[in-house]
XYZ file of C-alpha atoms in Angstrom:
680
model
C 75.939 76.603 69.027
C 77.100 79.978 68.665
C 80.824 80.941 68.791
C 82.901 83.602 70.389
C 86.016 84.858 68.617
C 88.547 87.802 68.560
C 89.859 88.945 64.867
C 92.566 91.131 64.128
C 94.222 92.727 60.898
C 97.855 93.704 60.935
C 98.652 97.349 62.198
C 99.036 99.919 59.584
C 102.259 101.758 60.214
C 101.413 105.571 61.172
C 104.042 106.951 58.643
C 101.650 107.276 55.693
C 98.317 106.879 54.066
C 96.107 103.863 53.547
C 96.405 102.721 49.859
C 94.428 100.171 47.804
C 97.149 97.296 48.626
C 96.413 97.768 52.264
C 92.749 97.442 51.738
C 93.073 94.017 50.497
C 93.691 92.707 53.996
C 91.122 94.961 55.860
C 88.396 94.214 53.472
C 88.912 90.397 53.595
C 89.043 90.718 57.322
C 85.927 92.911 57.540
C 84.074 90.273 55.390
C 84.847 87.590 57.561
C 83.835 89.465 60.627
C 80.709 90.533 59.357
C 79.997 86.978 58.076
C 80.290 85.834 61.664
C 78.176 88.223 63.281
C 75.543 87.537 60.532
C 75.668 83.902 61.718
C 74.907 85.038 65.355
C 78.409 84.532 66.656
C 80.183 86.896 68.895
C 82.915 88.536 66.963
C 85.153 91.250 67.931
C 87.459 93.039 65.437
C 90.445 94.921 66.620
C 93.149 96.772 65.253
C 95.437 99.833 65.901
C 97.950 102.096 64.296
C 101.679 100.919 64.609
C 103.091 104.083 65.758
C 106.772 103.408 66.796
C 110.299 103.350 65.303
C 112.854 105.539 63.765
C 110.807 106.551 60.533
C 107.924 108.264 62.815
C 110.671 110.110 64.823
C 112.443 111.416 61.917
C 109.082 112.386 59.812
C 107.871 114.273 62.956
C 111.100 116.073 63.057
C 111.032 117.017 59.582
C 107.413 118.344 59.892
C 108.602 120.114 63.225
C 105.959 118.436 65.249
C 106.201 115.902 68.107
C 105.822 112.183 67.218
C 102.560 112.159 69.237
C 101.012 114.714 67.079
C 102.144 113.116 63.902
C 100.548 109.731 64.998
C 97.487 111.183 66.275
C 96.747 113.065 63.036
C 97.695 109.736 61.045
C 95.232 107.692 63.366
C 92.391 110.207 62.304
C 93.141 109.976 58.667
C 93.528 106.043 58.664
C 89.976 105.633 60.581
C 88.502 108.052 58.423
C 89.563 105.948 55.365
C 88.907 102.734 56.892
C 85.210 103.927 57.873
C 84.557 105.244 54.166
C 85.378 101.667 52.956
C 82.960 100.065 55.742
C 85.511 98.321 57.670
C 83.738 98.081 60.908
C 86.350 97.748 63.727
C 84.984 96.999 67.130
C 88.004 99.001 68.545
C 90.678 100.912 66.401
C 93.413 101.745 68.978
C 97.160 102.827 68.703
C 100.459 100.992 69.971
C 101.217 104.250 71.825
C 99.108 103.666 74.656
C 99.440 102.696 78.237
C 97.867 99.295 77.937
C 100.512 98.539 75.268
C 103.090 99.596 77.609
C 102.120 97.654 80.476
C 101.661 94.321 78.201
C 105.111 94.902 76.411
C 106.716 95.199 80.090
C 104.823 92.161 81.297
C 105.869 90.043 78.277
C 109.244 91.104 78.582
C 109.751 90.500 82.211
C 108.251 87.312 81.960
C 110.470 86.167 79.057
C 113.434 87.518 80.870
C 112.489 85.406 84.207
C 112.387 82.296 81.833
C 115.924 82.840 80.745
C 114.950 83.650 77.249
C 116.730 87.352 77.047
C 120.287 87.557 76.715
C 122.848 90.398 76.122
C 124.984 90.746 72.991
C 127.429 93.345 72.203
C 127.053 94.273 68.375
C 128.523 97.177 66.056
C 126.074 99.267 64.606
C 126.118 102.389 62.084
C 125.874 105.548 63.937
C 125.220 109.150 62.580
C 127.658 111.330 64.495
C 126.141 114.532 62.862
C 122.675 113.677 64.192
C 123.678 111.735 67.178
C 121.532 108.756 66.274
C 121.961 105.148 65.471
C 120.837 104.316 62.096
C 118.694 101.365 60.783
C 119.676 99.760 57.726
C 117.006 101.329 55.723
C 118.422 104.838 56.930
C 121.724 103.988 55.189
C 122.485 104.368 51.703
C 125.326 103.934 49.286
C 126.413 101.944 46.230
C 125.509 98.310 45.692
C 128.501 96.186 46.308
C 126.948 93.777 43.507
C 125.864 95.664 40.639
C 127.276 99.135 41.549
C 123.900 100.718 41.466
C 124.001 104.032 43.407
C 121.440 105.261 46.098
C 120.622 102.038 47.352
C 119.304 100.971 50.921
C 121.442 99.469 53.358
C 119.949 95.971 53.464
C 118.912 95.302 49.555
C 119.508 96.641 46.205
C 116.280 97.815 44.332
C 118.122 97.331 40.909
C 119.636 93.823 41.058
C 117.667 92.385 44.099
C 120.912 91.416 46.048
C 120.917 91.352 50.061
C 123.776 92.365 52.048
C 125.174 93.971 55.294
C 124.941 97.649 55.623
C 128.624 97.367 56.213
C 129.082 96.209 52.474
C 127.646 99.280 50.978
C 130.207 101.123 48.688
C 130.543 105.061 50.157
C 127.834 104.572 52.602
C 126.056 107.573 53.951
C 123.327 108.407 56.337
C 119.816 109.046 54.766
C 119.209 111.623 57.526
C 122.390 113.637 57.478
C 124.035 112.833 54.372
C 127.358 112.244 56.126
C 129.266 108.883 56.399
C 128.184 106.904 59.404
C 130.737 105.364 61.750
C 130.444 102.100 63.553
C 129.950 101.754 67.262
C 129.562 99.157 69.644
C 126.424 98.761 71.835
C 124.877 96.236 74.201
C 121.415 95.116 72.770
C 118.923 92.481 74.203
C 117.966 89.294 72.227
C 115.040 86.922 72.483
C 116.151 83.123 72.391
C 113.762 82.095 69.731
C 115.289 78.497 69.844
C 113.944 77.965 73.312
C 110.591 77.576 71.721
C 111.207 75.596 68.540
C 109.543 72.551 69.598
C 106.427 74.270 71.033
C 106.284 76.161 67.732
C 106.201 72.905 65.785
C 103.362 71.775 67.945
C 101.627 74.983 67.138
C 101.921 74.530 63.580
C 100.836 70.876 63.516
C 97.738 71.958 65.404
C 96.949 74.038 62.084
C 98.193 77.488 63.281
C 98.839 78.092 59.223
C 97.134 77.281 56.294
C 98.881 74.355 54.468
C 100.340 76.564 51.707
C 102.174 78.293 54.312
C 103.675 75.292 56.089
C 106.488 74.530 53.610
C 107.800 78.102 54.103
C 108.000 77.476 57.902
C 109.768 74.311 57.567
C 112.380 76.118 55.385
C 113.125 78.539 58.165
C 113.446 75.708 60.650
C 115.701 73.981 58.401
C 118.036 77.120 58.122
C 118.075 77.477 61.977
C 116.261 79.805 64.252
C 118.155 82.971 65.080
C 118.095 85.057 68.178
C 116.004 88.065 67.556
C 117.245 91.600 68.514
C 114.318 93.138 70.600
C 115.972 96.452 71.466
C 117.024 99.680 69.977
C 119.247 102.537 71.419
C 118.061 106.022 72.000
C 116.970 108.631 70.652
C 114.048 106.356 69.507
C 110.474 106.879 69.749
C 108.986 103.820 71.690
C 108.670 102.144 75.216
C 111.912 102.197 77.191
C 112.807 98.778 78.273
C 112.280 98.517 82.232
C 115.575 98.816 84.043
C 117.788 99.945 81.007
C 118.347 103.396 80.622
C 118.260 104.865 76.942
C 117.388 101.398 75.646
C 114.002 100.803 73.870
C 111.765 97.833 72.767
C 112.120 97.344 68.979
C 108.884 98.509 67.435
C 108.317 94.704 66.051
C 108.054 93.597 69.753
C 105.344 96.065 70.795
C 103.274 96.089 67.516
C 101.721 92.687 67.919
C 101.235 93.136 71.454
C 99.023 96.038 70.211
C 96.239 93.394 69.196
C 96.155 92.684 73.051
C 96.258 96.304 73.838
C 93.306 97.376 71.553
C 91.383 94.292 73.117
C 92.436 95.452 76.817
C 91.007 99.029 76.020
C 87.850 97.658 74.483
C 87.281 95.462 77.628
C 88.019 98.322 79.996
C 85.272 100.580 78.130
C 82.780 97.922 77.944
C 82.809 96.050 81.346
C 84.439 93.073 80.060
C 87.320 90.726 81.787
C 90.224 91.098 79.555
C 92.079 88.056 81.089
C 88.955 85.881 80.735
C 88.480 87.211 77.042
C 92.049 86.873 75.642
C 93.299 84.024 77.983
C 90.307 82.136 79.405
C 89.862 79.942 76.153
C 86.183 80.956 75.708
C 87.239 82.903 72.576
C 88.929 81.636 69.358
C 91.680 84.149 68.278
C 92.470 84.918 64.696
C 95.092 87.241 62.961
C 94.864 88.443 59.171
C 98.192 89.142 57.793
C 100.347 89.593 54.500
C 102.708 87.225 53.848
C 105.564 89.617 54.023
C 105.256 89.783 57.844
C 104.599 85.946 58.008
C 108.052 85.346 59.949
C 107.145 87.781 62.811
C 103.589 86.276 63.232
C 104.524 82.630 62.682
C 107.746 82.525 64.834
C 108.188 85.569 67.171
C 104.876 86.241 68.210
C 103.658 82.895 69.390
C 107.043 82.246 70.902
C 106.869 85.504 73.003
C 103.441 84.369 74.062
C 104.608 80.980 75.141
C 107.463 82.821 77.159
C 104.791 84.991 78.876
C 102.579 81.940 79.368
C 99.837 83.761 77.497
C 97.291 82.537 75.226
C 98.257 81.790 71.349
C 96.209 82.795 68.412
C 94.265 79.803 67.136
C 95.205 80.469 63.450
C 96.978 82.887 61.130
C 95.183 83.744 57.708
C 97.943 84.740 55.418
C 97.228 86.670 52.270
C 99.241 87.723 49.157
C 100.164 90.996 47.615
C 97.881 93.171 45.327
C 98.777 93.620 41.689
C 97.206 96.080 39.208
C 96.982 95.065 35.599
C 99.325 92.225 36.485
C 102.137 94.502 37.626
C 103.470 95.784 40.947
C 101.504 98.832 41.994
C 103.394 102.073 40.101
C 103.197 105.605 41.069
C 104.609 106.514 37.632
C 101.711 104.456 35.922
C 99.346 105.930 38.380
C 98.439 102.492 39.777
C 99.661 103.280 43.357
C 96.262 104.561 44.316
C 95.788 106.097 47.807
C 92.199 105.148 49.696
C 91.444 108.808 49.742
C 92.014 109.213 45.664
C 89.998 106.095 45.065
C 86.895 107.604 47.169
C 87.203 110.752 45.409
C 86.103 109.032 42.248
C 84.665 105.645 43.065
C 82.003 103.918 45.108
C 84.081 101.793 47.827
C 81.650 98.810 47.263
C 82.885 98.447 43.922
C 86.487 97.526 45.352
C 84.717 95.475 48.267
C 82.977 93.541 45.709
C 85.631 93.173 43.204
C 88.225 92.029 45.812
C 85.759 89.392 47.052
C 85.353 88.140 43.537
C 89.302 87.426 43.451
C 89.763 86.213 47.116
C 89.966 82.343 47.602
C 91.674 82.017 51.221
C 95.115 81.072 49.906
C 98.445 82.894 49.727
C 98.418 83.996 46.073
C 98.457 87.424 45.107
C 95.353 88.684 43.520
C 95.155 91.408 40.603
C 93.077 94.417 40.123
C 92.664 94.458 36.317
C 90.959 97.906 35.740
C 89.280 96.954 32.645
C 87.773 93.662 34.250
C 87.179 95.373 37.483
C 84.728 97.871 35.297
C 83.265 94.776 33.537
C 82.624 92.746 36.492
C 80.770 95.349 38.502
C 78.754 96.759 35.814
C 77.728 93.274 34.450
C 77.273 91.436 37.529
C 76.686 93.828 40.573
C 74.558 96.386 38.630
C 73.495 94.358 35.720
C 72.418 91.319 37.439
C 71.644 91.941 41.112
C 70.781 95.558 41.062
C 68.887 95.126 37.893
C 66.417 92.632 39.443
C 65.569 95.021 42.015
C 65.333 98.087 39.879
C 63.022 96.412 37.425
C 60.693 94.886 39.672
C 60.475 97.469 42.726
C 59.404 100.575 40.905
C 56.713 98.476 39.030
C 55.298 97.166 42.279
C 55.319 100.735 44.039
C 54.125 102.573 40.626
C 51.374 100.346 39.361
C 50.259 97.871 42.220
C 50.205 100.146 45.135
C 53.562 99.318 46.668
C 52.367 95.909 47.942
C 53.561 92.442 47.698
C 51.215 89.511 47.047
C 51.574 85.837 47.892
C 53.897 83.244 46.073
C 52.667 80.388 43.832
C 54.299 76.978 43.312
C 56.835 78.229 40.843
C 57.806 81.175 42.691
C 58.254 78.937 46.125
C 60.358 76.458 44.019
C 62.624 79.261 42.783
C 63.205 80.714 46.063
C 63.682 76.996 47.650
C 66.776 76.736 45.221
C 68.192 79.912 46.571
C 67.857 78.799 50.117
C 69.195 75.463 49.325
C 72.672 77.186 48.576
C 72.655 78.830 52.116
C 75.081 76.039 53.689
C 77.310 75.988 50.781
C 77.811 79.756 51.018
C 78.476 79.509 54.580
C 81.080 77.104 54.090
C 82.724 79.233 51.546
C 82.734 82.180 53.848
C 84.304 80.247 56.687
C 86.956 79.176 54.348
C 87.728 82.768 52.930
C 86.779 81.588 49.555
C 84.602 84.669 48.806
C 85.373 84.179 45.138
C 83.081 81.027 45.300
C 80.437 83.101 47.011
C 80.388 85.623 44.196
C 80.143 83.013 41.653
C 77.609 81.477 43.301
C 75.402 84.472 43.784
C 75.993 85.680 40.184
C 74.806 82.314 38.823
C 71.720 82.491 41.077
C 71.046 85.853 39.785
C 71.261 84.668 36.208
C 68.450 82.163 37.196
C 66.111 84.917 38.655
C 66.787 87.187 35.806
C 65.611 84.343 33.183
C 62.522 83.659 35.352
C 61.940 87.681 35.080
C 62.083 87.346 31.321
C 60.002 84.375 31.108
C 57.238 85.729 33.078
C 57.667 89.498 31.485
C 55.532 91.245 34.513
C 55.998 94.551 32.612
C 53.624 93.038 29.961
C 51.514 90.863 32.092
C 50.721 93.914 34.394
C 48.725 95.580 31.814
C 46.145 92.438 31.502
C 46.427 90.630 34.768
C 47.864 92.575 37.503
C 47.687 90.071 40.182
C 49.795 87.603 38.024
C 52.319 90.221 37.646
C 52.224 90.893 41.433
C 52.964 87.203 42.206
C 56.125 87.580 39.725
C 57.294 90.616 41.250
C 56.884 89.285 44.934
C 58.809 86.184 43.859
C 61.619 88.241 42.398
C 61.813 90.803 45.535
C 62.013 87.768 47.755
C 64.889 86.400 45.627
C 66.729 89.580 45.950
C 66.428 89.722 49.666
C 67.919 86.157 49.695
C 70.917 86.822 47.383
C 71.561 90.286 49.109
C 71.754 88.479 52.373
C 74.474 86.062 51.029
C 76.457 89.220 49.854
C 75.648 91.389 52.801
C 79.407 90.855 54.434
C 80.722 92.182 50.947
C 78.185 94.987 50.128
C 76.733 96.151 53.556
C 75.653 99.596 52.242
C 74.095 97.987 49.208
C 72.140 95.597 51.754
C 71.200 98.269 53.709
C 69.281 100.177 51.030
C 67.686 96.858 50.206
C 66.373 96.467 53.832
C 65.296 99.990 53.879
C 63.459 99.713 50.426
C 61.622 96.425 51.329
C 60.951 98.010 54.928
C 62.286 94.904 56.938
C 64.832 94.793 59.876
C 68.394 94.254 59.430
C 68.798 90.598 58.038
C 71.036 87.878 58.983
C 71.726 84.259 57.676
C 68.850 83.173 60.035
C 66.591 85.048 57.961
C 67.348 83.371 54.561
C 64.430 80.798 54.849
C 61.630 83.641 55.641
C 59.354 85.075 52.918
C 57.966 88.503 52.340
C 54.359 88.180 51.410
C 51.228 90.473 51.662
C 52.873 93.443 52.919
C 53.845 97.027 51.830
C 57.133 98.070 50.581
C 58.671 101.659 50.600
C 59.686 103.719 47.262
C 62.569 102.084 45.519
C 66.048 103.408 46.445
C 68.723 103.673 43.959
C 71.137 100.904 44.761
C 74.419 101.453 42.775
C 75.636 103.215 39.762
C 77.355 101.856 36.812
C 81.080 102.401 36.867
C 82.240 105.204 34.663
C 85.460 104.458 32.751
C 86.136 107.989 32.674
C 86.217 108.252 36.440
C 88.591 105.371 36.568
C 91.029 106.936 34.268
C 90.687 110.252 36.090
C 91.717 108.490 39.253
C 94.818 106.971 37.690
C 95.853 110.313 36.293
C 95.363 111.844 39.511
C 97.514 109.120 41.170
C 100.774 109.848 38.710
C 103.210 112.037 39.970
C 103.104 115.613 39.306
C 105.786 116.926 36.629
C 108.878 117.878 38.561
C 110.295 121.498 37.762
C 113.577 121.644 36.798
C 116.247 121.320 38.865
C 117.529 124.669 40.448
C 116.610 128.313 39.221
C 117.972 129.494 35.851
C 121.046 131.752 36.036
C 120.508 135.478 36.583
C 120.098 137.515 33.678
C 123.157 139.727 34.405
C 125.650 136.774 34.960
C 127.824 136.225 31.725
C 127.541 132.859 29.952
C 130.446 130.599 29.630
C 132.382 130.746 26.376
C 131.650 127.555 24.207
C 134.289 125.754 21.999
C 134.227 126.863 18.397
C 131.401 125.277 16.484
C 129.222 124.390 19.554
C 126.143 125.902 19.999
C 125.020 124.197 23.430
C 127.043 123.684 26.606
C 128.194 120.068 27.584
C 125.519 118.107 29.683
C 126.800 117.289 33.305
C 129.505 115.136 33.666
C 128.790 111.211 33.741
C 130.987 108.218 34.436
C 131.368 105.077 32.379
C 129.169 103.367 35.170
C 126.348 105.520 34.140
C 126.772 104.610 30.622
C 126.902 101.025 31.336
C 123.440 101.087 32.685
C 121.899 101.850 29.285
C 120.179 98.646 27.916
C 120.207 98.790 24.031
C 117.876 96.278 22.311
C 117.084 95.514 18.833
C 113.319 96.177 18.145
C 111.034 95.763 15.442
C 108.472 98.512 14.495
C 104.948 97.016 14.408
C 103.013 100.233 13.996
C 103.989 103.836 13.358
C 101.555 106.927 13.158
C 101.262 110.504 13.456
C 100.586 112.282 16.722
C 97.729 114.719 16.570
C 98.861 118.159 17.646
C 102.773 117.341 17.621
C 104.492 118.123 14.528
C 107.813 116.343 15.286
C 106.461 113.023 16.804
C 105.655 109.732 15.719
C 103.778 107.085 17.818
C 105.599 103.897 17.471
C 104.746 100.321 18.803
C 107.939 98.366 19.212
C 108.306 94.649 19.810
C 111.448 94.017 21.855
C 110.899 90.111 21.592
C 109.425 87.659 24.293
C 105.954 89.292 23.965
C 107.357 92.571 25.196
C 105.618 95.505 23.412
C 106.667 99.008 24.101
C 104.955 102.179 23.051
C 107.399 105.006 22.394
C 107.350 108.702 20.962
C 110.080 109.686 18.809
C 110.751 112.915 17.480
C 111.420 111.810 13.953
C 108.403 112.946 12.050
C 110.229 115.559 9.783
C 112.487 112.634 8.806
C 110.431 109.586 8.187
C 106.943 108.724 7.241
C 105.058 106.290 9.318
C 104.437 103.882 6.573
C 108.074 103.560 5.973
C 108.824 102.714 9.385
C 106.622 99.563 9.716
C 108.573 96.343 9.920
C 111.838 98.055 10.419
C 114.494 96.884 12.937
C 115.659 99.746 15.179
C 117.815 100.363 18.279
C 115.974 101.178 21.460
C 116.836 102.093 25.053
C 114.870 99.398 26.808
C 115.335 100.232 30.400
C 114.549 104.127 30.245
C 112.271 105.158 32.814
C 108.711 105.665 31.509
C 107.942 109.248 30.701
C 104.271 110.724 30.984
C 103.919 113.164 28.061
C 100.806 115.529 27.035
C 100.154 112.795 24.441
C 100.548 109.659 26.440
C 102.993 107.498 28.173
C 106.510 106.871 26.356
C 108.097 103.559 27.647
C 111.480 103.876 25.939
C 113.576 105.669 23.224
C 114.878 104.974 19.564
C 118.302 105.877 18.945
C 119.104 108.369 16.287
C 121.706 110.834 15.229
C 121.788 113.861 13.253
C 121.332 117.770 13.688
C 117.455 117.530 13.709
C 114.651 118.296 11.539
C 114.582 116.401 8.378
C 118.130 115.209 9.231
C 117.513 112.586 11.579
C 118.990 109.033 10.950
C 117.597 106.170 12.934
C 120.434 103.687 14.339
C 119.240 100.470 12.643
C 120.773 96.937 12.334
C 121.333 94.419 9.567
C 119.055 91.688 8.756
C 120.957 89.433 11.066
C 119.443 91.041 14.181
C 116.314 89.991 15.936
C 113.972 91.727 18.517
C 114.962 91.736 22.068
C 118.791 91.040 21.184
C 121.150 93.488 23.278
C 123.575 95.569 21.764
C 126.883 95.791 23.433
């Protein structure tokens, strides 16, 4: 029996481009949707740009355009990048739409009629210079905990502390740079506690994965809080009905964008939206990241309860992406935009690699670039594509491009592949794509062994028809394995179908065989991953070198007099707080070598203890021989921001003194120190 379902991914914010971290979710969702369609199910995939809020308004103002123009441009860029990665939305819409306005007002009015909307007077930060209210992220100042400067109004990036914006030291508006003032305003709150019992029943019915359930219980134990759903103007969004200069908070109308995208599709395709969304005929699934679980697990279904609208059947929550085991980093070139990736690499490489890592739980997945290269080249290219590329050209070049019949051994091999179908289907259904990839790779190994054992490239010289049987078996095997991976690598599958001259394949076609029929000329399926292209992508993703701050003094300006004996002016003044940020650690020199093309630099590999290894360039080549430094304990600035140099990345600094040249003296420590020990 076939199923009907609506599937959504979280709405990307229309304030910036798509990057490879975003793509984890959209590729995960797209694979599942394609799988459902290949099983014969009706499955609509809806999404939209999230377009409202203060950041959109401010960016548009800074660019000198209307917010509507900004979000239209971003919509085009987002859809272009998603399409390039073969993400096949049935409708990709926008939250700034008449359908979304209508549905947002409907849900608000029903919640208000149910008594779940209350007024509260609150104090907010206000930028008197720009005449606007400031969200916490638009206030900056000194962290009240660690005293780090230039931190946001809700949390500190240095020490990780969370606090109220009012606790910031010397706060300023990130918009005008002026200190904000506190002003009172009336806001509208949604009473989440009204729906606590119904939410618990929803969770008990399987609304979230088991691994998410514990987090939900923590939130209930801490107590559900009323949710501020309003913002004061100026604000880019929908005005709340009956309230002048009051707007829906972006997080209220953003998830309603799922419904609006569905409604827009239904209107354009002759479907009854109320029946599709609320009739119970369609299953509804949301794919989201764990960072927005609070909104989707609590506020969103509670709003739907309040409005007496259909709740989703399940949330599928995924983790974040790390690259080489660490957070995506602009300085390291691992914060990679989708467009940058596409300039260097095939999008199906990333689809295949993500699939090989995704297992349906909430854990983070890691894009290890060396593993990425090896896995795509060894498995996708070296095993699956290799089967087709070895056999297809031989059949068209030496055997008139015609498949023959299967013998018993060939039928047995294909039967073993067909037998995996139900396990493959179960894996896809449970989002366990990694298991699918492992199964297909193992089956490709069996098929490659069959090819090696039968050696059609040798047999074709003496017994062409025997070779034809072997090639027919392998190309049938390629077709089956390609169907299994078609949700993951649809473009690859399309090439196989065109080469074999067959209609678009589904899971219903797995059991069929191709015999006694012609095929077309072989199509190059996929190229090996070029490591140089990966490295070029990383380099392109690194920030450009920043120019020196400010212009040089005009030539006619007199230079200030220097104290006697000084050959350089003082550096800009710093405070004791600045100096306290420097983290000095003992490090042992593991390796030291000269740097080709640099007379003053040595390349050092430092052990900072606890398996922490840092690479540092030090301008001490005139004073020290590399071999004399190995094993020596030195003092290292351990928290210095990495710096990209012409010779590579320097991840710290060794401390030294002296006038320079051969007179440079490393700060060292006595034999009592150990790597990682801090120097105060």
